[in-house]
CSV table of C-alpha atoms and ligand atoms in Angstrom, one decimal:
chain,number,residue,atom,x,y,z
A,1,UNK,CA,-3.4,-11.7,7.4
A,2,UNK,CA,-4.9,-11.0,11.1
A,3,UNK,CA,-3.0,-7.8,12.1
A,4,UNK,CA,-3.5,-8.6,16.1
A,5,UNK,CA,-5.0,-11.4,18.3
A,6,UNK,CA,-8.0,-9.6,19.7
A,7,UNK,CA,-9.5,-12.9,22.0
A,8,UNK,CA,-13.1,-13.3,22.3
A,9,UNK,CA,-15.2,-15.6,25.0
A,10,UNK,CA,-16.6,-18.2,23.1
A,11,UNK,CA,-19.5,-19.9,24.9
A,12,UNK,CA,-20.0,-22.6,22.0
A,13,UNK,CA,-18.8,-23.5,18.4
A,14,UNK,CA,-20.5,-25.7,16.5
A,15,UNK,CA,-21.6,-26.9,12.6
A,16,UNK,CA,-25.1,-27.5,12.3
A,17,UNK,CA,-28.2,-26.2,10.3
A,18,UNK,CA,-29.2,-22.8,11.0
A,19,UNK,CA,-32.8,-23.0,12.2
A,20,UNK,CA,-34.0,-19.7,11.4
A,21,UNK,CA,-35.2,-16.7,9.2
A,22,UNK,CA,-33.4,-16.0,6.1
A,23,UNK,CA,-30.7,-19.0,5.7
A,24,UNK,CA,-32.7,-21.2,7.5
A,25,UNK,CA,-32.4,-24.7,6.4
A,26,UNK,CA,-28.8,-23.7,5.1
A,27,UNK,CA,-25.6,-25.5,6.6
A,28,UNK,CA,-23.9,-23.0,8.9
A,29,UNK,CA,-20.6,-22.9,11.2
A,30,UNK,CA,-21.7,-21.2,14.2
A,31,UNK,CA,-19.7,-19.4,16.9
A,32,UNK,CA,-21.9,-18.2,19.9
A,33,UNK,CA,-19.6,-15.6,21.9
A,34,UNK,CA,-20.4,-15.1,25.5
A,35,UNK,CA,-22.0,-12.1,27.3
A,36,UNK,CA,-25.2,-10.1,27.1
A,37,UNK,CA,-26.4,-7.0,29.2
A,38,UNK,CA,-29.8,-7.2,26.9
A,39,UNK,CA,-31.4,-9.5,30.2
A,40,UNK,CA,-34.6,-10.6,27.8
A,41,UNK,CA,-36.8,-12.2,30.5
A,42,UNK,CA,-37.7,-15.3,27.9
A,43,UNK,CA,-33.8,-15.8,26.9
A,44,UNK,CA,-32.9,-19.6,25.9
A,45,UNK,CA,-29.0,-18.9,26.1
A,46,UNK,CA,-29.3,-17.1,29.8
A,47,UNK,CA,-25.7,-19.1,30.4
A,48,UNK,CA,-24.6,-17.3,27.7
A,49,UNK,CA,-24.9,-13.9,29.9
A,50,UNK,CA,-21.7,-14.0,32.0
A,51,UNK,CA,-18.9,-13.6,29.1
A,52,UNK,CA,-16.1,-14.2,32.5
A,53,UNK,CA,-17.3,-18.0,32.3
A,54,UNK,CA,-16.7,-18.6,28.9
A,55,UNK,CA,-12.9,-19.1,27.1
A,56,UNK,CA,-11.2,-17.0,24.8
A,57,UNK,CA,-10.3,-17.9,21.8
A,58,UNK,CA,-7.9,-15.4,19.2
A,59,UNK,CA,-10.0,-15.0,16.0
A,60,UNK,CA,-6.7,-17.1,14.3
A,61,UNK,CA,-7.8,-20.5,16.4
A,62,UNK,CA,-12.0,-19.7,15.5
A,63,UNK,CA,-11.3,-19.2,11.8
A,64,UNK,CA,-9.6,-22.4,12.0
A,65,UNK,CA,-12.3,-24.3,13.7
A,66,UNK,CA,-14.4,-23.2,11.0
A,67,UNK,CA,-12.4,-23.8,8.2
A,68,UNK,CA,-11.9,-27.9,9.8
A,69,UNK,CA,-16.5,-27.6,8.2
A,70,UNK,CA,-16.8,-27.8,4.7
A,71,UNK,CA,-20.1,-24.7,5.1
A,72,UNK,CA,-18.5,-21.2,3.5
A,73,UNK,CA,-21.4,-19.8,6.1
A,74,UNK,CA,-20.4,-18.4,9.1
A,75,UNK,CA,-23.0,-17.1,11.4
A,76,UNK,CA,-21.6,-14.9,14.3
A,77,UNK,CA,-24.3,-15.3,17.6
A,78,UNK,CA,-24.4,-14.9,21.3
A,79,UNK,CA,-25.1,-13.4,24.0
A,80,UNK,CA,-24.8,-10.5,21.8
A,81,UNK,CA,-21.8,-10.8,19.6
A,82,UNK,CA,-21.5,-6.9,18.5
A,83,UNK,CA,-20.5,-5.9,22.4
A,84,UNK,CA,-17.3,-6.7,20.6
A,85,UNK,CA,-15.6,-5.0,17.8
A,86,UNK,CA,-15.7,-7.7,15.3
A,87,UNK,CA,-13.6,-6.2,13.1
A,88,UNK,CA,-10.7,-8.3,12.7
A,89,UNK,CA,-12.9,-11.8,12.9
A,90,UNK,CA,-14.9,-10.8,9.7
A,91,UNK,CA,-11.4,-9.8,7.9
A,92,UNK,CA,-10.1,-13.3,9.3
A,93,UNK,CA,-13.4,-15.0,7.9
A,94,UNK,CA,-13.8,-13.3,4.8
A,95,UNK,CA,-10.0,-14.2,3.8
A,96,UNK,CA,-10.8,-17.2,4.2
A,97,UNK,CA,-13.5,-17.4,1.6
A,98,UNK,CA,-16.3,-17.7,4.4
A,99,UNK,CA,-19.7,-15.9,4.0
A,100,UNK,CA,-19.8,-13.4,7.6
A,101,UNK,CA,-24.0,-13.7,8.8
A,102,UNK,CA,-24.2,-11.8,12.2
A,103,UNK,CA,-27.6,-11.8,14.7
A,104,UNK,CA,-27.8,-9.1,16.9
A,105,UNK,CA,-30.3,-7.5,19.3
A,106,UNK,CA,-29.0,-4.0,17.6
A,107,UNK,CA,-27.9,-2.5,21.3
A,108,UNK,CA,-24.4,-2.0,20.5
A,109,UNK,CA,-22.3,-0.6,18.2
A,110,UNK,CA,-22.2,-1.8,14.3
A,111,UNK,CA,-18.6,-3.4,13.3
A,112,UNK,CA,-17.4,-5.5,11.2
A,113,UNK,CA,-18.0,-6.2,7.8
A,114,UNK,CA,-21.2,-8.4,7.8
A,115,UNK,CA,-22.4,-10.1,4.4
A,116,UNK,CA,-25.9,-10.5,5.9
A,117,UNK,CA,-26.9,-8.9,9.6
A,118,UNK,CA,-30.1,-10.3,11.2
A,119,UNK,CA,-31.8,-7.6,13.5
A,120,UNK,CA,-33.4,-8.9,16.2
A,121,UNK,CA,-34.5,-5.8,18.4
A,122,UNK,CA,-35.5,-6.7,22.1
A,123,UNK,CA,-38.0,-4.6,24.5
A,124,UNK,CA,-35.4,-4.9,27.4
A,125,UNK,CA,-33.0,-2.5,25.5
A,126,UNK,CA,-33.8,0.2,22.9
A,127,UNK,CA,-31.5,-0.7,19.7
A,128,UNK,CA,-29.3,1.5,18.2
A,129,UNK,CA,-30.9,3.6,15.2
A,130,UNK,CA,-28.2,3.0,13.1
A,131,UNK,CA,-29.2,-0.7,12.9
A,132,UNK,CA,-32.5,0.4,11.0
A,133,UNK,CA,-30.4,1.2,8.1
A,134,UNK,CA,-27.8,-2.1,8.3
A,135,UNK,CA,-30.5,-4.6,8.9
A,136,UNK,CA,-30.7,-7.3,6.2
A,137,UNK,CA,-33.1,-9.2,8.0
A,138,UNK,CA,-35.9,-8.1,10.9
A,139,UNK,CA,-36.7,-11.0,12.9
A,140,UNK,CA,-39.0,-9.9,15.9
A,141,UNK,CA,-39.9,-12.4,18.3
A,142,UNK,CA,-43.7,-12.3,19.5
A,143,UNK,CA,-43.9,-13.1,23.0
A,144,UNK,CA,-47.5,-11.6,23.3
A,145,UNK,CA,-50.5,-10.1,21.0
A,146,UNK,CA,-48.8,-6.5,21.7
A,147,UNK,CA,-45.6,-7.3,20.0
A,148,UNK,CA,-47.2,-7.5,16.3
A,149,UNK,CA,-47.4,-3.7,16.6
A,150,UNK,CA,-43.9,-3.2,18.1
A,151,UNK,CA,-43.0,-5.4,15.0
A,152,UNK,CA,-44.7,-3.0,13.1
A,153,UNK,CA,-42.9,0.3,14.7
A,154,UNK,CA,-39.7,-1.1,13.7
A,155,UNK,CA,-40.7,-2.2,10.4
A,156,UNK,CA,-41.3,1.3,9.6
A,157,UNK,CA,-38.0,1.9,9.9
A,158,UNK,CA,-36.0,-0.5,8.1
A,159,UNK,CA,-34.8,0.0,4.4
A,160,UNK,CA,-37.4,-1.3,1.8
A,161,UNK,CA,-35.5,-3.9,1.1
A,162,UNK,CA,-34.9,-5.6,4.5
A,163,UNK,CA,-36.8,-8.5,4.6
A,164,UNK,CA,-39.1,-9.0,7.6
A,165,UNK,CA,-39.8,-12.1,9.7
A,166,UNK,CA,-42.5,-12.8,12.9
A,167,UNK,CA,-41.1,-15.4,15.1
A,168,UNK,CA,-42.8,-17.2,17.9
A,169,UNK,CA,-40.9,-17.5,21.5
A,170,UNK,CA,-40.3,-21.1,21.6
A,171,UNK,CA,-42.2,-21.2,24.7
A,172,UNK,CA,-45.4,-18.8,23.6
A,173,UNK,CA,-45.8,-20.7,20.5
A,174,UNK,CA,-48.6,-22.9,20.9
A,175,UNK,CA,-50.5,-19.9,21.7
A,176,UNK,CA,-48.9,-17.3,19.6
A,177,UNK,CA,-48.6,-19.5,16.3
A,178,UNK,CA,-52.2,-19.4,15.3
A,179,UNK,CA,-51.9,-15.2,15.9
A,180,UNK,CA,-49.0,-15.1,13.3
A,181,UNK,CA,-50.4,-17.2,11.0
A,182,UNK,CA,-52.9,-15.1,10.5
A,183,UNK,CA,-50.8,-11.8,10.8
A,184,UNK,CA,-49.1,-12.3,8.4
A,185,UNK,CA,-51.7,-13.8,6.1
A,186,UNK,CA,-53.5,-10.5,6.6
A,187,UNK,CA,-50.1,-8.5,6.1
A,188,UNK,CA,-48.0,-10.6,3.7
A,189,UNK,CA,-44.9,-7.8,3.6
A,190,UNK,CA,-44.1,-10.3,6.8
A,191,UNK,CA,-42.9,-14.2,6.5
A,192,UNK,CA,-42.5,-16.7,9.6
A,193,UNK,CA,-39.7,-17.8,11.0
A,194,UNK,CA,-39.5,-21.2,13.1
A,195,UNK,CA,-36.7,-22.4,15.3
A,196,UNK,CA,-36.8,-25.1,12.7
A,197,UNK,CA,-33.5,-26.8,14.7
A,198,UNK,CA,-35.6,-27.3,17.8
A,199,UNK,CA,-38.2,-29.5,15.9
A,200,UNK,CA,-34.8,-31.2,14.0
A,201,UNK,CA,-33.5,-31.8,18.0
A,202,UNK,CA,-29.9,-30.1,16.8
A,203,UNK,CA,-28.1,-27.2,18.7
B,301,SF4,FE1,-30.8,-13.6,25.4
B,301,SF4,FE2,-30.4,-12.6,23.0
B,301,SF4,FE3,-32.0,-11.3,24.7
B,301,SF4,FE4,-29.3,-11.4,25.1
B,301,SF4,S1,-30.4,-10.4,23.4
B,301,SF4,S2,-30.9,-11.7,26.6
B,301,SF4,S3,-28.8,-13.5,24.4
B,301,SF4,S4,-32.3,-13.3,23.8
C-alpha cells in the first residue's frame, strides 16, 4: 500500500537491456528521473540536468508502467535519482514483487531500500562516505590515464565484497580501452564494464 503520492520528474521510462556492470545483459525496466547538480563535463544525459523540464509522475502510475514489462528488474537512474527520497518508490516496487537496482553518483543522501546499488562516484562532486559501505557495485568511469588511481582510492574504501568495475567514457574509449585492458589484466580484483546497449543501438 503507497501511504502518499510523493511525484517525481521522470525524464524517460523505458524496458530494455541494461548495458552495464553487474546485470549487464539482463532485461531491465528502467525509469531515469530528471535533475542532477553533479555537472560531469563528459555527461551523455546533460538534458537530464534540469528536473523543471521533465513530468511528474506519483510512484502509483511508475510502478504501473513497470508492472505493463514482464522483467521483475527495476533499475532506478537519472540525473541522479537519490536527490530524491526514494523511499516510498522501493516499498511501491518491492510489493510488487520487482527487484529495486539503483545507480548513483553517491552525492546525496542514501534512501530507499535498494536490492543492489551501483556506485558510480564522479570528480565534479565528492560522494558521500556513507556510500563506501552501501555500494554493491563500484563502477568508475576512466576518462583519462589518472583516473585508474582515483579508481583505486575509492576501491580502498568499499566493503570486500563490493564488486569493482573500470568503464571507459563512451567517447575516450578508443583510446582508453587498450589502458583497461591491461589494468585490469595486471590487477584482476577489477572487471570491465561496456556500455554494451550502445554497441546493441538500444536506449
Ligand atoms: Fe551526468 Fe550522471 Fe554526472 Fe549527473 S552524475 S552529470 S547524470 S554523468
Amino acid at each position: 500500500m503507497i501511504k502518499e503520492q510523493i511525484k517525481l520528474p521522470v525524464m524517460e521510462a523505458f524496458y530494455t537491456i541494461q548495458g552495464e556492470g553487474h546485470f549487464s545483459g539482463n532485461s531491465a525496466y528502467f525509469i531515469r528521473l530528471g535533475g542532477c547538480d553533479v555537472g560531469c563535463v563528459w555527461c551523455d544525459v546533460k538534458d537530464s540536468w534540469n528536473a523543471d523540464q521533465w513530468p511528474k509522475q506519483s510512484v502509483e502510475e511508475i510502478v504501473s508502467m513497470v508492472n505493463k514489462s514482464p522483467t521483475r528488474l527495476a533499475v532506478i537512474t537519472g540525473g541522479e535519482p537519490l536527490m530524491y527520497d526514494l523511499t516510498n518508490l522501493t516499498e511501491a516496487l518491492h510489493t510488487s514483487g520487482l527487484q529495486t537496482n539503483v545507480e548513483t553518483s553517491g552525492a546525496h543522501p542514501v534512501s530507499g531500500n535498494w536490492d543492489w546499488i551501483c556506485f558510480s562516484p564522479k570528480k565534479f562532486m565528492k560522494p558521500r562516505e556513507e556510500f563506501y559501505q552501501v555500494a554493491d557495485e563500484l563502477k568508475v568511469v576512466i576518462y583519462n590515464k589518472s583516473d585508474f588511481e582515483w579508481a583505486e582510492a575509492h576501491a580502498a574504501q568499499v566493503r570486500p565484497d563490493c564488486l569493482l568495475y573500470l568503464q571507459p567514457e563512451w567517447d575516450k574509449s578508443e583510446k582508453m580501452l587498450p589502458e583497461i585492458i591491461n589494468y585490469v589484466k595486471d590487477n584482476p580484483q577489477w572487471k570491465i564494464s561496456l556500455q554494451t546497449h550502445k554497441f546493441m543501438n538500444i536506449p
